Backbone as ProteinMPNN parsed JSONL, in Angstrom:
{"seq_chain_A": "XXXXXXXXXXXXXXXXXXXXXXXXXXXXXXXXXXXXXXXXXXXXXXXXXXXXXXXXXXXXXXXXXXXXXXXXXXXXXXXXXXXXXXXXXXXXXXXXXXXXXXXXXXXXXXX", "coords_chain_A": {"N_chain_A": [[-11.074, 7.329, 28.371], [-9.977, 5.902, 25.169], [-10.718, 7.641, 22.134], [-13.669, 7.206, 20.069], [-13.388, 7.454, 17.368], [-11.139, 8.001, 14.6], [-9.351, 10.921, 14.376], [-9.627, 13.099, 11.548], [-7.252, 14.484, 10.679], [-5.246, 12.976, 11.811], [-5.637, 10.543, 10.594], [-5.073, 11.282, 7.964], [-2.405, 11.965, 8.208], [-1.261, 9.453, 8.698], [-2.037, 7.993, 6.342], [-0.836, 9.566, 4.372], [1.824, 9.194, 5.089], [2.134, 6.449, 4.594], [1.794, 6.434, 1.794], [3.954, 7.938, 0.998], [6.033, 6.369, 1.753], [6.236, 3.79, 0.503], [7.97, 1.676, 0.197], [8.614, 0.885, 2.706], [8.573, -1.661, 5.177], [5.537, -3.2, 6.264], [4.291, -1.976, 9.289], [2.546, -2.178, 11.998], [2.783, -1.255, 14.638], [4.275, 1.115, 14.378], [2.588, 2.742, 12.825], [0.353, 2.94, 14.48], [1.481, 4.255, 16.652], [2.055, 6.683, 15.447], [-0.492, 7.679, 15.198], [-1.089, 7.922, 17.782], [-2.327, 5.903, 19.234], [-3.331, 2.724, 20.715], [-2.308, -0.434, 19.284], [-4.49, -2.131, 18.834], [-6.764, -0.404, 18.995], [-6.093, 1.418, 16.991], [-6.047, -0.199, 14.664], [-8.732, -0.997, 14.506], [-10.097, 1.494, 14.333], [-8.936, 2.613, 12.074], [-9.774, 0.886, 10.104], [-12.47, 1.275, 10.319], [-12.63, 3.9, 9.444], [-11.577, 3.859, 6.809], [-12.51, 1.623, 5.548], [-10.923, -0.518, 5.02], [-8.383, -2.767, 6.327], [-5.274, -1.626, 7.828], [-2.965, -2.926, 6.661], [-3.938, -3.876, 4.239], [-4.608, -1.491, 3.081], [-2.074, -0.377, 2.674], [-1.045, -2.253, 0.832], [-2.752, -1.877, -1.337], [-2.117, 0.767, -1.978], [0.535, 0.414, -2.785], [0.143, -1.209, -5.057], [-1.373, 0.521, -6.69], [0.483, 2.547, -7.222], [2.44, 1.041, -8.512], [1.033, 0.223, -10.808], [0.58, 2.71, -11.958], [3.233, 3.469, -12.585], [3.949, 1.436, -14.372], [2.303, 2.067, -16.472], [3.074, 4.716, -17.077], [5.858, 5.069, -17.091], [9.114, 4.072, -18.362], [10.447, 2.384, -16.7], [11.996, -0.63, -15.473], [10.324, -3.727, -14.659], [11.365, -4.987, -12.37], [12.681, -2.852, -11.091], [10.516, -1.203, -10.467], [9.075, -2.952, -8.813], [10.845, -3.269, -6.577], [10.984, -0.636, -5.735], [8.383, -0.059, -4.847], [8.246, -1.606, -2.646], [8.434, -4.447, -2.722], [10.192, -7.517, -2.214], [11.159, -9.04, -4.223], [11.018, -9.583, -7.801], [9.449, -11.722, -8.498], [7.705, -12.132, -6.333], [6.341, -9.725, -6.434], [5.127, -9.993, -8.998], [3.446, -12.126, -8.509], [1.629, -11.086, -6.543], [0.664, -8.963, -8.03], [-0.604, -10.252, -10.147], [-2.586, -11.575, -8.753], [-4.096, -9.401, -7.89], [-4.788, -8.023, -10.255], [-5.298, -9.806, -12.259], [-3.524, -10.125, -14.338], [-0.122, -10.306, -15.631], [2.618, -8.117, -14.711], [3.946, -7.343, -17.118], [2.056, -7.921, -19.116], [0.075, -6.177, -18.348], [1.332, -3.75, -18.802], [1.633, -3.845, -21.587], [-1.016, -3.693, -22.476], [-1.876, -1.107, -22.025]], "CA_chain_A": [[-10.626, 6.26, 27.474], [-9.598, 6.329, 23.817], [-11.88, 8.122, 21.401], [-14.353, 6.214, 19.252], [-13.049, 7.563, 15.948], [-9.799, 8.487, 14.293], [-9.49, 12.278, 13.83], [-9.264, 13.208, 10.143], [-5.865, 14.894, 10.443], [-4.401, 11.835, 12.2], [-5.792, 9.563, 9.518], [-4.363, 11.794, 6.794], [-0.981, 11.857, 8.527], [-0.897, 8.051, 8.521], [-2.161, 7.583, 4.942], [0.214, 10.297, 3.644], [3.099, 8.537, 5.374], [2.131, 5.177, 3.861], [1.974, 6.687, 0.37], [5.299, 8.49, 0.784], [7.026, 5.359, 2.156], [5.694, 2.511, 0.045], [8.967, 0.615, 0.301], [8.801, 0.492, 4.111], [7.852, -2.865, 5.577], [4.336, -2.865, 7.035], [4.582, -1.977, 10.718], [1.358, -1.688, 12.696], [3.216, -0.492, 15.818], [4.708, 2.444, 13.984], [1.419, 3.502, 12.376], [-0.471, 3.201, 15.668], [2.186, 5.278, 17.424], [1.857, 7.933, 14.707], [-1.852, 8.148, 15.483], [-1.209, 8.044, 19.235], [-3.304, 4.925, 19.713], [-2.858, 1.353, 20.855], [-2.433, -1.17, 18.025], [-5.849, -2.637, 18.738], [-7.673, 0.706, 18.662], [-5.725, 1.975, 15.697], [-6.492, -1.113, 13.607], [-10.196, -0.935, 14.44], [-10.54, 2.814, 13.893], [-8.469, 2.824, 10.707], [-10.667, 0.096, 9.252], [-13.761, 1.963, 10.373], [-12.525, 5.143, 8.671], [-11.224, 3.673, 5.395], [-13.169, 0.437, 5.006], [-9.962, -1.623, 4.901], [-7.354, -2.855, 7.366], [-4.063, -0.874, 7.444], [-2.072, -3.689, 5.778], [-4.595, -3.903, 2.933], [-4.481, -0.128, 2.549], [-0.707, -0.237, 2.171], [-0.9, -3.093, -0.355], [-3.465, -1.198, -2.423], [-1.321, 1.946, -2.35], [1.685, -0.103, -3.536], [-0.342, -1.666, -6.36], [-1.759, 1.695, -7.476], [1.709, 3.2, -7.679], [3.07, 0.137, -9.479], [0.262, 0.317, -12.052], [0.853, 4.021, -12.546], [4.571, 3.447, -13.186], [3.95, 0.548, -15.538], [1.639, 2.812, -17.549], [3.622, 6.028, -17.409], [7.313, 5.148, -17.131], [9.773, 2.929, -19.002], [11.217, 1.643, -15.688], [11.86, -2.085, -15.533], [9.408, -4.314, -13.682], [12.089, -5.226, -11.114], [12.908, -1.547, -10.44], [9.229, -0.78, -9.903], [8.772, -3.871, -7.715], [11.665, -2.932, -5.414], [10.624, 0.717, -5.334], [7.124, -0.014, -4.103], [8.345, -2.379, -1.414], [8.498, -5.903, -2.836], [11.574, -7.97, -2.073], [11.584, -9.685, -5.462], [10.125, -9.417, -8.943], [8.49, -12.832, -8.538], [6.651, -11.858, -5.348], [5.562, -8.63, -7.017], [4.319, -10.531, -10.089], [2.432, -12.976, -7.877], [0.614, -10.213, -5.953], [0.098, -8.178, -9.125], [-1.524, -11.119, -10.882], [-3.733, -11.817, -7.881], [-4.9, -8.181, -7.812], [-5.23, -7.489, -11.548], [-5.528, -10.925, -13.181], [-2.522, -10.198, -15.404], [1.251, -10.085, -15.185], [3.026, -6.725, -14.93], [4.267, -7.096, -18.538], [0.792, -7.911, -19.849], [-0.584, -4.928, -17.985], [2.043, -2.675, -19.492], [1.35, -3.94, -23.033], [-2.4, -3.372, -22.855], [-2.282, 0.253, -21.644]], "C_chain_A": [[-10.291, 6.791, 26.09], [-10.851, 6.679, 23.015], [-12.42, 7.049, 20.461], [-14.093, 6.383, 17.755], [-11.67, 8.181, 15.781], [-9.944, 9.883, 13.713], [-8.948, 12.342, 12.398], [-7.807, 13.544, 9.897], [-4.892, 13.781, 10.805], [-4.435, 10.781, 11.098], [-4.978, 10.003, 8.303], [-2.853, 11.696, 6.998], [-0.485, 10.433, 8.257], [-0.946, 7.64, 7.046], [-1.124, 8.3, 4.074], [1.56, 9.616, 3.839], [3.205, 7.224, 4.593], [2.448, 5.43, 2.384], [3.364, 7.237, 0.051], [6.389, 7.456, 1.063], [6.582, 3.96, 1.771], [6.673, 1.364, 0.206], [9.228, 0.189, 1.74], [7.985, -0.763, 4.398], [6.625, -2.448, 6.392], [4.64, -2.995, 8.521], [3.423, -1.334, 11.478], [1.726, -0.842, 13.919], [3.524, 0.95, 15.477], [3.512, 3.312, 13.587], [0.527, 3.877, 13.56], [0.156, 4.307, 16.513], [2.023, 6.654, 16.778], [0.503, 8.548, 15.03], [-2.081, 8.329, 16.976], [-2.22, 7.088, 19.832], [-2.644, 3.577, 19.957], [-3.054, 0.661, 19.51], [-3.873, -1.615, 17.789], [-6.817, -1.539, 18.299], [-7.375, 1.265, 17.285], [-6.272, 1.106, 14.565], [-8.003, -0.992, 13.402], [-10.674, 0.399, 13.855], [-10.113, 3.12, 12.467], [-9.423, 2.113, 9.743], [-12.047, 0.742, 9.183], [-13.741, 3.187, 9.453], [-12.328, 4.909, 7.175], [-11.943, 2.501, 4.738], [-12.23, -0.747, 4.824], [-8.969, -1.6, 6.057], [-6.109, -2.105, 6.886], [-3.149, -1.62, 6.47], [-2.627, -3.737, 4.354], [-4.479, -2.528, 2.271], [-3.095, 0.073, 1.938], [-0.513, -1.035, 0.871], [-1.562, -2.437, -1.562], [-2.69, 0.023, -2.91], [-0.107, 1.517, -3.181], [1.274, -0.496, -4.956], [-0.718, -0.495, -7.266], [-0.538, 2.395, -8.046], [2.427, 2.343, -8.718], [2.356, 0.224, -10.826], [0.537, 1.641, -12.754], [2.21, 4.019, -13.255], [4.667, 2.551, -14.402], [3.329, 1.271, -16.739], [2.466, 3.993, -18.029], [5.132, 6.113, -17.51], [7.885, 3.944, -17.875], [10.574, 2.088, -18.005], [10.983, 0.135, -15.806], [10.922, -2.567, -14.431], [10.122, -4.52, -12.341], [12.335, -3.91, -10.369], [11.628, -1.06, -9.771], [8.888, -1.633, -8.685], [9.53, -3.478, -6.443], [11.277, -1.569, -4.849], [9.339, 0.796, -4.533], [7.081, -1.046, -2.969], [8.295, -3.886, -1.517], [9.941, -6.351, -2.812], [12.08, -8.626, -3.344], [10.564, -9.442, -6.558], [9.069, -10.517, -8.945], [7.369, -12.633, -7.515], [5.732, -10.745, -5.853], [4.607, -9.172, -8.087], [3.155, -11.371, -9.556], [1.291, -12.119, -7.321], [-0.101, -9.427, -7.059], [-0.941, -9.003, -9.883], [-2.777, -11.392, -10.053], [-4.678, -10.605, -7.896], [-5.487, -7.762, -9.15], [-5.574, -8.563, -12.583], [-4.602, -10.896, -14.4], [-1.127, -9.952, -14.858], [1.592, -8.619, -15.409], [3.309, -6.415, -16.408], [3.015, -7.051, -19.405], [0.064, -6.59, -19.599], [0.021, -3.759, -18.754], [1.72, -2.671, -20.985], [-0.053, -3.474, -23.392], [-2.824, -1.925, -22.533], [-2.772, 1.078, -22.845]], "O_chain_A": [[-10.319, 8.001, 25.865], [-11.909, 6.079, 23.203], [-11.714, 6.105, 20.106], [-14.527, 5.553, 16.956], [-11.12, 8.794, 16.697], [-10.582, 10.049, 12.673], [-7.938, 11.715, 12.08], [-7.179, 12.964, 9.01], [-3.837, 13.649, 10.185], [-3.411, 10.21, 10.724], [-4.28, 9.196, 7.688], [-2.114, 11.381, 6.066], [0.575, 10.237, 7.664], [-0.011, 7.013, 6.547], [-0.589, 7.706, 3.138], [2.341, 9.472, 2.898], [4.245, 6.928, 4.004], [3.27, 4.73, 1.793], [3.884, 7.023, -1.044], [7.537, 7.64, 0.658], [6.552, 3.055, 2.605], [6.265, 0.209, 0.337], [9.976, -0.759, 1.979], [6.857, -0.91, 3.927], [6.67, -1.459, 7.124], [5.183, -4.008, 8.962], [3.334, -0.111, 11.585], [1.072, 0.16, 14.206], [3.106, 1.88, 16.168], [3.435, 4.48, 13.968], [0.012, 4.993, 13.631], [-0.542, 5.183, 17.025], [1.873, 7.662, 17.47], [0.362, 9.768, 15.124], [-3.127, 8.824, 17.396], [-2.891, 7.41, 20.812], [-1.542, 3.315, 19.474], [-3.86, 1.103, 18.69], [-4.403, -1.49, 16.685], [-7.588, -1.717, 17.356], [-8.285, 1.551, 16.507], [-6.884, 1.612, 13.625], [-8.485, -0.898, 12.273], [-11.549, 0.426, 12.99], [-10.828, 3.8, 11.732], [-9.82, 2.661, 8.715], [-12.699, 0.754, 8.138], [-14.723, 3.47, 8.767], [-12.848, 5.668, 6.358], [-11.981, 2.399, 3.511], [-12.673, -1.852, 4.512], [-8.742, -0.565, 6.682], [-5.901, -1.959, 5.682], [-2.61, -1.009, 5.546], [-1.874, -3.648, 3.384], [-4.278, -2.421, 1.061], [-2.954, 0.614, 0.842], [0.109, -0.547, -0.073], [-1.012, -2.436, -2.663], [-2.616, 0.28, -4.111], [0.24, 2.175, -4.162], [1.954, -0.166, -5.928], [-0.424, -0.509, -8.461], [-0.525, 2.788, -9.213], [2.961, 2.867, -9.695], [3.005, 0.292, -11.87], [0.705, 1.693, -13.972], [2.33, 4.503, -14.381], [5.381, 2.861, -15.356], [3.776, 1.105, -17.874], [2.558, 4.252, -19.229], [5.655, 7.128, -17.97], [7.22, 2.916, -18.003], [11.301, 1.18, -18.408], [9.901, -0.308, -16.192], [10.75, -1.905, -13.408], [9.542, -4.255, -11.288], [12.211, -3.862, -9.145], [11.656, -0.565, -8.644], [8.466, -1.112, -7.653], [8.94, -3.366, -5.369], [11.248, -1.376, -3.634], [9.217, 1.63, -3.635], [6.021, -1.322, -2.406], [8.128, -4.56, -0.5], [10.821, -5.658, -3.325], [13.289, -8.76, -3.536], [9.402, -9.137, -6.29], [7.927, -10.284, -9.343], [6.21, -12.933, -7.801], [4.511, -10.816, -5.715], [3.419, -8.848, -8.083], [2.041, -11.329, -10.08], [0.121, -12.391, -7.593], [-1.319, -9.251, -7.02], [-2.019, -8.511, -10.215], [-3.887, -11.435, -10.584], [-5.899, -10.761, -7.912], [-6.581, -7.197, -9.186], [-6.084, -8.251, -13.659], [-4.87, -11.575, -15.392], [-0.97, -9.446, -13.747], [0.937, -7.944, -16.204], [2.95, -5.343, -16.894], [2.921, -6.236, -20.323], [-0.485, -5.978, -20.515], [-0.687, -2.902, -19.28], [1.553, -1.606, -21.58], [-0.272, -2.926, -24.472], [-3.98, -1.556, -22.739], [-3.146, 2.239, -22.685]]}, "name": "protein", "num_of_chains": 1, "seq": "XXXXXXXXXXXXXXXXXXXXXXXXXXXXXXXXXXXXXXXXXXXXXXXXXXXXXXXXXXXXXXXXXXXXXXXXXXXXXXXXXXXXXXXXXXXXXXXXXXXXXXXXXXXXXXX"}
């Protein structure tokens, strides 16, 4: 049967891919295939290994990169939003506010 844990190198392959492709739509099938596991096993083992579900991991990676760019670059909020995989500035702002309790512009001003 399938192993009870996700090998470290497989996990790293998946997390590296997520971080390198933040603008890709979340796709559990693709990530599971990368790890050579069924969707069910992959989801369970990924969560076991990282403490969060794959979709949450991707969202956190997107937010971390967005925060970094708001702090370190003069890029516009919309450019950053699209670059890290949001379809609109308003959706980005909504998620950003939920995660950080401030708007992207407020966050940028208080750095």
